[in-house]
Coordinates of C-alpha atoms in Angstrom, one line a residue:
X244 CA 14.7 18.0 -24.2
X245 CA 11.1 18.8 -23.3
X246 CA 8.1 16.6 -24.0
X247 CA 4.7 18.0 -25.0
X248 CA 2.9 19.9 -22.3
X249 CA 0.4 18.2 -20.1
X250 CA -2.7 20.2 -19.7
X251 CA -6.5 19.8 -19.7
X252 CA -8.1 20.3 -23.0
X253 CA -11.7 19.3 -22.1
X254 CA -14.7 21.6 -21.8
X255 CA -14.8 24.0 -18.9
X256 CA -17.2 26.7 -17.8
X257 CA -15.0 27.7 -14.8
X258 CA -13.5 31.2 -14.3
X259 CA -9.8 31.0 -15.1
X260 CA -8.9 33.3 -12.1
X261 CA -11.0 31.4 -9.5
X262 CA -9.0 31.5 -6.2
X263 CA -9.3 27.8 -5.6
X264 CA -7.7 26.6 -8.8
X265 CA -4.1 27.0 -7.4
X266 CA -4.8 27.6 -3.7
X267 CA -2.8 26.0 -0.9
X268 CA -5.1 25.2 2.0
X269 CA -4.0 24.2 5.5
X270 CA -6.0 21.5 7.2
X271 CA -6.7 22.4 10.9
X272 CA -7.5 19.3 13.0
X273 CA -9.2 21.6 15.6
X274 CA -8.9 19.2 18.5
X275 CA -5.1 19.2 18.2
X276 CA -4.2 22.6 16.9
X277 CA -4.2 25.0 19.9
X278 CA -6.1 24.9 23.2
X279 CA -7.3 28.3 24.5
X280 CA -9.0 27.1 27.7
X281 CA -6.5 24.7 29.3
X282 CA -8.7 21.6 29.1
X283 CA -6.2 19.8 26.9
X284 CA -8.4 19.9 23.8
X285 CA -8.0 22.4 20.9
X286 CA -10.8 24.7 20.2
X287 CA -12.1 27.5 17.8
X288 CA -10.6 30.2 19.9
X289 CA -7.3 28.4 19.6
X290 CA -7.7 28.3 15.8
X291 CA -8.4 32.1 15.9
X292 CA -5.2 32.7 17.9
X293 CA -3.2 30.7 15.4
X294 CA -4.4 32.6 12.3
X295 CA -1.5 35.0 12.2
X296 CA 0.9 32.1 12.2
X297 CA -0.9 30.6 9.2
X298 CA -1.0 33.9 7.4
X299 CA 2.8 34.2 8.0
X300 CA 3.3 30.7 6.7
X301 CA 1.7 31.9 3.5
X302 CA -1.3 29.6 2.9
X303 CA -4.4 30.8 1.2
X304 CA -7.0 29.4 3.6
X305 CA -7.9 26.7 6.2
X306 CA -10.1 23.7 6.3
X307 CA -11.5 22.9 9.8
X308 CA -12.2 19.4 10.9
X309 CA -15.7 18.9 12.3
X310 CA -16.5 20.9 15.4
X311 CA -20.2 20.2 15.6
X312 CA -22.0 18.8 18.6
X313 CA -21.0 15.1 18.8
X314 CA -20.5 12.3 21.3
X315 CA -17.0 12.0 19.8
X316 CA -17.0 8.3 19.0
X317 CA -15.0 9.3 15.9
X318 CA -13.9 12.7 17.0
X319 CA -16.6 14.7 15.3
X320 CA -17.2 12.6 12.2
X321 CA -20.3 11.4 14.1
X322 CA -22.4 14.5 14.0
X323 CA -25.3 15.0 16.4
X324 CA -26.2 18.6 15.2
X325 CA -25.0 20.0 11.9
X326 CA -25.8 23.6 12.7
X327 CA -24.1 24.3 16.0
X328 CA -20.7 24.1 17.8
X329 CA -19.8 21.5 20.4
X330 CA -19.3 23.3 23.7
X331 CA -15.8 21.7 24.0
X332 CA -14.8 23.7 20.9
X333 CA -16.7 27.0 21.7
X334 CA -20.0 28.3 20.4
X335 CA -21.5 30.0 17.3
X336 CA -20.3 33.4 18.6
X337 CA -16.7 32.1 18.7
X338 CA -17.2 30.7 15.2
X339 CA -18.4 34.1 13.9
X340 CA -15.3 35.8 15.4
X341 CA -13.1 33.2 13.8
X342 CA -14.8 33.8 10.5
X343 CA -14.4 37.6 10.8
X344 CA -10.7 37.3 11.7
X345 CA -10.0 34.9 8.8
X346 CA -11.7 37.3 6.4
X347 CA -9.7 40.3 7.8
X348 CA -6.5 38.4 7.2
X349 CA -7.5 37.3 3.7
X350 CA -7.7 33.6 4.6
X351 CA -10.5 31.4 3.1
X352 CA -12.4 29.2 5.5
X353 CA -13.7 25.8 4.6
X354 CA -15.8 23.5 6.8
X355 CA -15.9 19.8 6.9
X356 CA -19.3 18.4 6.2
X357 CA -20.3 14.7 6.8
X358 CA -23.3 13.7 4.6
X359 CA -22.8 9.9 4.4
X360 CA -23.7 9.2 8.1
X361 CA -24.6 11.0 11.3
X362 CA -24.3 10.2 15.0
X363 CA -26.5 7.6 16.7
X364 CA -27.3 10.6 19.0
X365 CA -28.7 12.6 16.1
X366 CA -32.5 13.4 16.7
X367 CA -33.4 11.6 13.5
X368 CA -31.8 8.3 14.6
X369 CA -33.2 8.6 18.1
X370 CA -36.6 9.0 16.5
X371 CA -36.0 6.0 14.2
X372 CA -35.1 3.7 17.1
X373 CA -38.6 4.2 18.7
X374 CA -40.5 4.2 15.5
X375 CA -42.1 1.2 13.8
X376 CA -40.5 -0.8 11.0
X377 CA -41.4 0.8 7.7
X378 CA -42.0 4.2 9.3
X379 CA -40.9 7.5 7.7
X380 CA -38.4 7.9 10.5
X381 CA -36.7 4.7 9.7
X382 CA -36.8 5.5 6.0
X383 CA -34.1 8.2 6.6
X384 CA -31.6 5.4 7.3
X385 CA -31.0 1.9 6.0
X386 CA -33.2 -0.3 8.2
X387 CA -33.9 -3.9 7.1
X388 CA -35.1 -7.2 8.5
X389 CA -32.5 -9.8 9.2
X390 CA -32.0 -13.0 7.3
X391 CA -32.6 -16.5 8.7
X392 CA -35.8 -18.0 10.3
X393 CA -35.7 -15.5 13.2
X394 CA -33.8 -12.6 11.5
X395 CA -30.7 -13.3 13.5
X396 CA -28.4 -12.8 10.5
X397 CA -27.5 -9.4 9.0
X398 CA -29.4 -8.4 5.8
X399 CA -26.1 -8.9 3.8
X400 CA -22.5 -9.7 4.3
X401 CA -21.0 -6.2 4.0
X402 CA -18.2 -5.3 6.4
X403 CA -17.5 -1.9 8.0
X404 CA -14.4 0.0 6.9
X405 CA -13.4 0.3 10.6
X406 CA -13.7 -3.4 11.2
X407 CA -16.6 -5.8 11.9
X408 CA -20.0 -6.2 10.3
X409 CA -21.6 -3.2 8.6
X410 CA -24.9 -4.0 10.3
X411 CA -26.1 -3.8 13.9
X412 CA -29.4 -5.1 15.3
X413 CA -31.6 -3.0 17.5
X414 CA -34.0 -3.9 20.2
X415 CA -37.6 -2.7 19.4
X416 CA -39.6 -0.6 21.8
X417 CA -41.4 -3.7 23.0
X418 CA -38.1 -5.3 24.0
X419 CA -38.0 -7.8 21.2
X420 CA -35.0 -8.3 18.8
X421 CA -35.7 -6.0 15.9
X422 CA -34.4 -4.8 12.6
X423 CA -30.8 -4.1 11.5
X424 CA -29.3 -0.8 10.4
X425 CA -26.4 -0.1 8.1
X426 CA -23.2 1.6 9.3
X427 CA -20.2 1.5 6.9
X428 CA -17.9 2.9 9.7
X429 CA -19.0 2.3 13.3
X430 CA -22.4 1.4 14.9
X431 CA -22.4 5.0 16.3
X432 CA -22.4 6.3 12.7
X433 CA -25.6 5.1 11.0
X434 CA -25.6 5.7 7.2
X435 CA -28.2 8.1 5.9
X436 CA -30.5 7.0 3.1
X437 CA -29.9 9.4 0.2
X438 CA -32.7 7.7 -1.8
X439 CA -35.0 9.5 0.6
X440 CA -35.7 13.1 -0.7
X441 CA -35.8 14.3 2.9
X442 CA -32.0 13.7 3.3
X443 CA -31.1 16.0 0.3
X444 CA -33.4 18.7 1.6
X445 CA -31.9 18.6 5.0
X446 CA -28.3 18.9 3.8
X447 CA -29.3 21.8 1.5
X448 CA -30.5 23.6 4.7
X449 CA -27.2 22.8 6.4
X450 CA -25.2 24.2 3.5
X451 CA -27.2 27.4 3.5
X452 CA -26.9 27.8 7.3
X453 CA -23.1 27.9 7.1
X454 CA -22.9 29.8 3.8
X455 CA -25.1 32.5 5.3
X456 CA -22.5 32.8 8.1
X457 CA -19.8 33.5 5.5
X458 CA -17.9 30.3 4.9
X459 CA -16.0 30.0 1.6
X460 CA -16.9 26.3 1.0
X461 CA -16.9 22.8 2.2
X462 CA -14.7 19.7 2.3
X463 CA -17.0 16.8 1.8
X464 CA -16.4 13.6 3.8
X465 CA -16.9 10.3 2.0
X466 CA -18.0 12.1 -1.2
X467 CA -18.0 8.9 -3.3
X468 CA -20.3 7.2 -0.8
X469 CA -23.9 8.3 0.1
X470 CA -25.8 6.0 -2.3
X471 CA -25.9 2.2 -1.9
X472 CA -26.9 -0.4 -4.5
X473 CA -30.7 -0.3 -4.4
X474 CA -30.9 -4.1 -3.9
X475 CA -28.0 -4.2 -1.4
X476 CA -26.8 -7.7 -2.6
X477 CA -24.0 -9.7 -0.9
X478 CA -20.5 -8.6 -1.7
X479 CA -18.3 -11.1 -3.6
X480 CA -15.4 -10.4 -1.3
X481 CA -16.7 -8.6 1.8
X482 CA -13.5 -8.8 3.8
X483 CA -11.8 -6.7 1.1
X484 CA -13.8 -3.8 2.4
X485 CA -11.8 -3.7 5.7
X486 CA -8.4 -4.7 4.5
X487 CA -7.2 -1.2 4.0
X488 CA -8.5 2.1 5.3
X489 CA -9.1 3.4 1.8
X490 CA -10.7 0.3 0.4
X491 CA -14.2 0.7 -1.0
X492 CA -17.2 -1.6 -1.4
X493 CA -18.3 -1.1 -5.0
X494 CA -21.9 -1.9 -3.9
X495 CA -21.9 0.9 -1.4
X496 CA -19.5 3.4 -3.1
X497 CA -19.3 5.3 -6.4
X498 CA -23.0 4.7 -7.3
X499 CA -24.1 6.8 -10.3
X500 CA -26.8 8.6 -8.4
X501 CA -24.2 10.3 -6.2
X502 CA -23.4 12.7 -9.0
X503 CA -26.9 14.2 -8.8
X504 CA -26.1 15.2 -5.2
X505 CA -23.0 17.2 -6.3
X506 CA -24.9 18.9 -9.1
X507 CA -27.5 20.0 -6.6
X508 CA -24.8 21.2 -4.2
X509 CA -23.0 23.0 -7.0
X510 CA -26.1 24.9 -7.9
X511 CA -26.3 26.1 -4.3
X512 CA -22.7 27.1 -4.3
X513 CA -23.1 28.9 -7.6
X514 CA -26.2 30.7 -6.3
X515 CA -24.1 32.2 -3.5
X516 CA -21.2 33.0 -5.8
X517 CA -23.6 34.9 -8.1
X518 CA -24.8 37.1 -5.3
X519 CA -21.4 38.7 -4.6
X520 CA -18.9 37.3 -7.0
X521 CA -17.0 35.4 -4.2
X522 CA -16.6 31.8 -5.3
X523 CA -17.6 29.1 -2.8
X524 CA -15.7 25.9 -3.1
X525 CA -16.8 22.2 -2.9
X526 CA -13.9 19.8 -2.5
X527 CA -14.6 16.1 -2.1
X528 CA -12.9 13.2 -0.4
X529 CA -13.2 10.9 -3.3
X530 CA -11.7 7.4 -3.0
X531 CA -12.2 5.6 -6.3
X532 CA -10.0 3.2 -8.2
X533 CA -8.8 5.3 -11.2
X534 CA -8.1 8.9 -12.1
X535 CA -10.7 8.6 -14.8
X536 CA -13.4 7.8 -12.3
X537 CA -12.1 10.6 -10.1
X538 CA -12.5 13.0 -12.9
X539 CA -16.2 12.3 -13.1
X540 CA -16.6 14.1 -9.8
X541 CA -15.1 17.4 -11.0
X542 CA -17.0 17.9 -14.2
X543 CA -18.0 21.5 -14.7
X544 CA -21.4 21.2 -13.0
X545 CA -20.3 19.0 -10.0
X546 CA -17.5 19.5 -7.4
X547 CA -14.9 22.1 -8.0
X548 CA -12.2 19.8 -6.7
X549 CA -11.6 16.4 -5.3
X550 CA -8.5 15.2 -3.4
X551 CA -6.1 13.2 -5.5
X552 CA -4.8 10.6 -3.1
X553 CA -2.7 8.6 -5.5
X554 CA 0.3 10.9 -5.0
X555 CA 0.1 10.3 -1.3
X556 CA 0.0 6.5 -1.8
X557 CA 2.7 6.4 -4.5
X558 CA 5.9 4.6 -3.6
X559 CA 9.1 6.7 -3.4
X560 CA 10.1 6.0 -6.9
X561 CA 10.6 8.4 -9.9
X562 CA 8.7 6.3 -12.4
X563 CA 5.7 5.8 -10.0
X564 CA 5.5 9.6 -9.3
X565 CA 5.7 10.4 -13.0
X566 CA 3.0 8.0 -13.9
X567 CA 0.7 9.2 -11.1
X568 CA 1.2 12.9 -12.0
X569 CA 0.7 12.3 -15.7
X570 CA -2.5 10.3 -15.2
X571 CA -3.9 12.9 -12.9
X572 CA -3.2 15.9 -15.2
X573 CA -4.5 14.1 -18.2
X574 CA -7.8 12.8 -16.8
X575 CA -8.6 15.4 -14.1
X576 CA -7.4 18.6 -15.6
X577 CA -9.1 17.5 -18.8
X578 CA -12.5 18.2 -17.2
X579 CA -11.6 21.9 -16.7
X580 CA -10.8 21.5 -13.0
X581 CA -7.3 21.4 -11.5
X582 CA -5.7 18.5 -9.7
X583 CA -5.9 18.8 -5.9
X584 CA -2.6 17.4 -4.6
X585 CA -2.2 16.0 -1.0
X586 CA 0.7 14.3 0.8
X587 CA -1.0 13.8 4.1
X588 CA -4.2 14.3 6.2
X589 CA -5.7 13.4 9.5
X590 CA -6.3 9.7 8.4
X591 CA -2.7 8.9 7.2
X592 CA 0.7 8.1 8.7
X593 CA 2.7 11.3 8.7
X594 CA 4.8 11.9 5.6
X595 CA 8.2 11.8 7.4
X596 CA 7.5 8.4 8.9
X597 CA 5.8 7.0 5.8
X598 CA 8.8 7.8 3.6
X599 CA 11.2 6.4 6.3
X600 CA 9.3 3.1 6.2
X601 CA 7.5 3.7 9.5
X602 CA 10.6 2.7 11.5
X603 CA 10.2 5.3 14.2
X604 CA 11.9 8.5 15.1
X605 CA 15.3 7.0 14.8
X606 CA 14.8 6.5 11.1
X607 CA 13.2 9.8 10.4
X608 CA 16.4 11.4 8.8
X609 CA 15.8 9.7 5.4
X610 CA 12.1 10.2 5.8
X611 CA 12.5 13.9 6.5
X612 CA 14.7 14.4 3.5
X613 CA 12.2 12.7 1.2
X614 CA 9.3 14.6 2.8
X615 CA 11.0 17.9 2.2
X616 CA 11.6 16.9 -1.5
X617 CA 8.1 15.7 -2.0
X618 CA 6.7 19.0 -0.5
X619 CA 8.7 21.0 -3.0
X620 CA 7.6 18.8 -5.9
X621 CA 3.9 19.1 -4.8
X622 CA 4.1 22.9 -4.6
X623 CA 5.6 23.0 -8.1
X624 CA 2.8 21.0 -9.7
X625 CA -0.1 22.7 -11.6
X626 CA -3.2 22.9 -9.5
X627 CA -4.1 23.2 -5.8
X628 CA -2.5 21.6 -2.7
X629 CA -3.6 20.8 0.8
X630 CA -1.2 20.7 3.8
X631 CA -2.0 18.9 7.0
X632 CA -1.1 20.6 10.2
X633 CA 2.3 19.7 11.5
X634 CA 3.7 18.8 8.1
X635 CA 5.3 22.3 8.0
X636 CA 7.1 21.3 11.2
X637 CA 8.4 18.0 9.8
X638 CA 6.5 16.1 12.5
X639 CA 7.0 12.3 12.5
X640 CA 4.2 9.9 13.4
X641 CA 3.9 9.1 17.1
X642 CA 4.1 5.3 17.0
X643 CA 4.4 4.3 20.7
X644 CA 1.2 5.7 22.2
X645 CA 0.0 3.4 25.0
X646 CA -3.0 1.3 24.3
X647 CA -4.9 2.9 27.2
X648 CA -4.8 6.4 25.5
X649 CA -5.8 5.3 22.0
X650 CA -9.2 6.7 20.9
X651 CA -9.4 5.6 17.2
X652 CA -12.5 3.5 16.7
X653 CA -10.5 1.3 14.4
X654 CA -8.5 0.1 17.4
X655 CA -11.6 -0.3 19.5
X656 CA -13.3 -2.4 16.9
X657 CA -10.3 -4.5 15.7
X658 CA -7.9 -4.5 18.6
X659 CA -5.2 -3.9 16.0
X660 CA -2.8 -0.9 15.9
X661 CA -2.1 -1.5 12.2
X662 CA -4.3 1.2 10.8
X663 CA -5.0 3.5 13.7
X664 CA -4.8 7.3 13.2
X665 CA -4.1 8.6 16.7
X666 CA -0.3 8.9 15.9
X667 CA -0.9 11.7 13.3
X668 CA -3.4 13.6 15.6
X669 CA -1.2 14.2 18.6
X670 CA -1.5 17.9 19.6
X671 CA 1.0 20.3 18.0
X672 CA 4.1 21.5 19.8
X673 CA 4.3 25.3 19.8
X674 CA 7.0 26.2 22.3
X675 CA 9.1 25.0 25.2
X676 CA 10.9 21.8 26.1
X677 CA 8.2 19.8 27.8
X678 CA 4.5 18.9 27.3
X679 CA 2.2 20.6 26.6
X680 CA 4.7 22.5 24.5
X681 CA 2.6 25.6 24.5
X682 CA -0.5 23.7 23.1
X683 CA -2.6 24.5 26.2
X684 CA -2.8 28.2 26.7
X685 CA -5.3 28.4 29.6
X686 CA -3.5 26.6 32.3
X687 CA 0.2 25.7 33.0
X688 CA 0.9 22.0 32.5
X689 CA -2.5 21.0 31.2
X690 CA -2.4 17.4 29.9
X691 CA -3.2 17.2 26.1
X692 CA -5.9 14.8 25.1
X693 CA -3.2 12.6 23.5
X694 CA 0.2 12.6 25.1
X695 CA 3.1 14.3 23.4
X696 CA 6.5 12.6 23.3
X697 CA 9.6 14.4 24.7
X698 CA 11.1 14.6 21.2
X699 CA 8.3 16.9 20.1
X700 CA 10.5 19.7 21.5
X701 CA 12.8 19.3 18.5
X702 CA 9.8 20.2 16.2
X703 CA 8.2 23.0 18.2
X704 CA 7.1 26.0 16.2
X705 CA 9.4 28.4 18.0
X706 CA 12.4 26.4 17.0
X707 CA 11.2 26.0 13.5
X708 CA 10.7 29.8 13.1
X709 CA 14.2 30.4 14.4
X710 CA 16.0 27.9 12.2
X711 CA 16.1 29.0 8.5
X712 CA 16.9 25.4 7.5
X713 CA 13.7 24.0 9.0
X714 CA 10.7 22.5 7.3
X715 CA 8.7 25.6 8.1
X716 CA 11.0 27.9 6.2
X717 CA 11.1 25.5 3.3
X718 CA 7.3 25.6 3.1
X719 CA 7.1 29.4 3.6
X720 CA 9.7 30.1 0.9
X721 CA 8.0 27.7 -1.4
X722 CA 4.7 29.3 -0.9
X723 CA 6.1 32.8 -1.4
X724 CA 7.8 31.8 -4.7
X725 CA 4.6 30.0 -5.8
X726 CA 2.7 33.2 -5.3
X727 CA 5.3 35.4 -6.9
X728 CA 6.5 33.3 -9.9
X729 CA 4.0 33.4 -12.8
X730 CA 5.2 30.0 -14.0
X731 CA 3.8 28.3 -10.9
X732 CA 0.2 27.6 -9.8
X733 CA -2.2 26.8 -12.6
X734 CA -0.8 26.0 -16.1
X735 CA 1.0 23.4 -18.0
X736 CA 3.8 20.9 -17.1
X737 CA 6.5 19.5 -19.3
X738 CA 8.7 16.5 -18.5
X739 CA 12.5 16.8 -19.0
X740 CA 14.7 14.0 -20.0
X741 CA 16.5 12.9 -16.8
X742 CA 18.7 10.1 -15.4
X743 CA 17.1 7.1 -13.8
X744 CA 15.4 7.9 -10.5
X745 CA 15.4 11.6 -11.3
X746 CA 12.2 13.4 -12.0
X747 CA 12.5 16.8 -13.7
X748 CA 9.6 19.0 -14.8
X749 CA 9.5 22.4 -16.5
X750 CA 6.8 24.9 -15.5
X751 CA 6.0 27.8 -17.9
X752 CA 8.9 29.7 -19.2
X753 CA 12.2 28.7 -17.6
X754 CA 11.3 27.2 -14.2
X755 CA 12.4 23.7 -13.6
X756 CA 11.8 21.5 -10.6
X757 CA 13.9 18.3 -10.2
X758 CA 13.8 15.5 -7.6
X759 CA 16.4 12.9 -7.1
X760 CA 14.7 9.8 -5.8
X761 CA 17.9 7.9 -5.5
X762 CA 20.6 7.9 -2.9
X763 CA 23.6 9.2 -5.0
X764 CA 24.2 12.7 -6.3
X765 CA 23.5 13.4 -10.0
X766 CA 24.3 16.4 -12.2
X767 CA 21.7 19.1 -11.9
X768 CA 19.4 19.6 -14.9
X769 CA 20.1 23.4 -14.9
X770 CA 23.4 25.3 -14.7
X771 CA 23.7 27.6 -11.7
X772 CA 22.4 27.8 -8.1
X773 CA 18.8 26.8 -7.4
X774 CA 16.1 29.3 -6.3
X775 CA 15.1 26.9 -3.5
X776 CA 16.2 23.4 -2.5
X777 CA 15.0 20.9 0.0
X778 CA 18.5 20.3 1.2
X779 CA 22.1 21.3 0.7
X780 CA 22.5 21.5 -3.1
X781 CA 25.9 22.5 -4.4
X782 CA 26.3 24.1 -7.8
X783 CA 26.1 21.5 -10.6
X784 CA 24.8 18.7 -8.4
X785 CA 21.5 17.3 -7.1
X786 CA 22.0 15.1 -4.0
X787 CA 19.9 12.1 -3.2
X788 CA 16.5 12.6 -1.7
X789 CA 16.6 16.3 -2.7
X790 CA 14.4 18.5 -4.8
X791 CA 15.2 22.0 -6.1
X792 CA 13.7 24.7 -8.2
X793 CA 15.8 26.6 -10.8
X794 CA 15.2 29.2 -13.5
X795 CA 17.1 28.8 -16.7
X796 CA 17.5 26.4 -19.6
X797 CA 17.7 22.7 -19.1
X798 CA 21.0 20.9 -19.6
X799 CA 21.1 17.7 -21.6
X800 CA 20.4 14.6 -19.6

């Protein structure tokens, strides 16, 4: 029995055939993708060399992590120059060659832009440090006098998301203790003041610089941030802001004025689209409490898309997944946008390990089965999807990196390994049986910037390509079917009646995806062999931790 279809019914001015609405984008963490020079750090030339691999996988485009000049306190999310390439990654000429090759292969190219904060090495901040209190240079940031008789206490009690106070005090040019500045992440990432018109004008210039070079759009870091409460009052519960990596301070997040920024950026995007008919995409990193608030960012005159992280954070449970998917489609698709599904990114524990309970490689069998099933479900849902590099190889998290190699500022600021992100950023294994596993192309035996464990050999790309049962082939076949089957991609979704711990959805006319979240086999919801299954799937049965796609009529639950 089918329920009523879930689909957006709200107003929309979007083009139904816009490429981004059901695109699958591959996130390239440039530093860890492929090293062309042998220095142990991935680079743009490495990305260019890997484009045929991504084309073969079947994705529609790539999103590049920041490659701008940066002191690398947060590996590029502390930007010192928004309109250039850090020499460790190449130069603008290499970027242009990458752009041209992506265009030739029919792959879209998105850049990561960081508008909430810049590097403490950015010329604006250097100017602010030597300027006077109240000067125009300091007005580009959030400088304030301290509290207490001598100003020794921060202006408010806010905490940084990466640990510690959200304020640091400077020494004035005359050597005396001076004002404090706001940084919601690290002291090396001062927050920009978006109430200053100069900030908006600057970022419009940045957008146009890269759009003029041919990019297809931007992934926007901290898209719900930017504006802070104008009075910057104390937080009622400041330590909540650093309890989880995705927590948000409501006084520094999701302020109403931020929507004016996205309307302005959308107008820039639409201007370029109108020139040649090639749609430029804006996709936001939006961390807000509810799908309804999330939907406000993808209204027709704002962002095209925003990552929906609730599926990523949902527990492995059929009811939780169904509730999450239903809420997203109802609230987000109702704006005229499509939901943007993600299971992982560069800030999260890898999916295989997360679904195994983070118990290490020895427990990755169950995690791998669940990750394969979740991937097949995600690719069956209406809307767009983003895949983090290495997920197509079934890479687990590297949990035992030595303290001395860790680079995550969360570890440096808290001393805790609980929320660090280095384990999902270890350079990819491409070939061979020992590190660098083909990652470093320019010199034999080059040491990657983060050490690769021996067991990476089991997940190397050459092995994945040769094994038709691998994660890689599951993703490739799923992407091929998604492109060839008219029922998939954008459209409606219907829930089927199903046994407990089984989720079954119908897409279009006669395509059914079912996931068994339990451990015991259950009768399949469709008679016959599946088109594609995440694991061994005998006729008539759906094993535990398995997903499958069928065509045909549903059988009674």
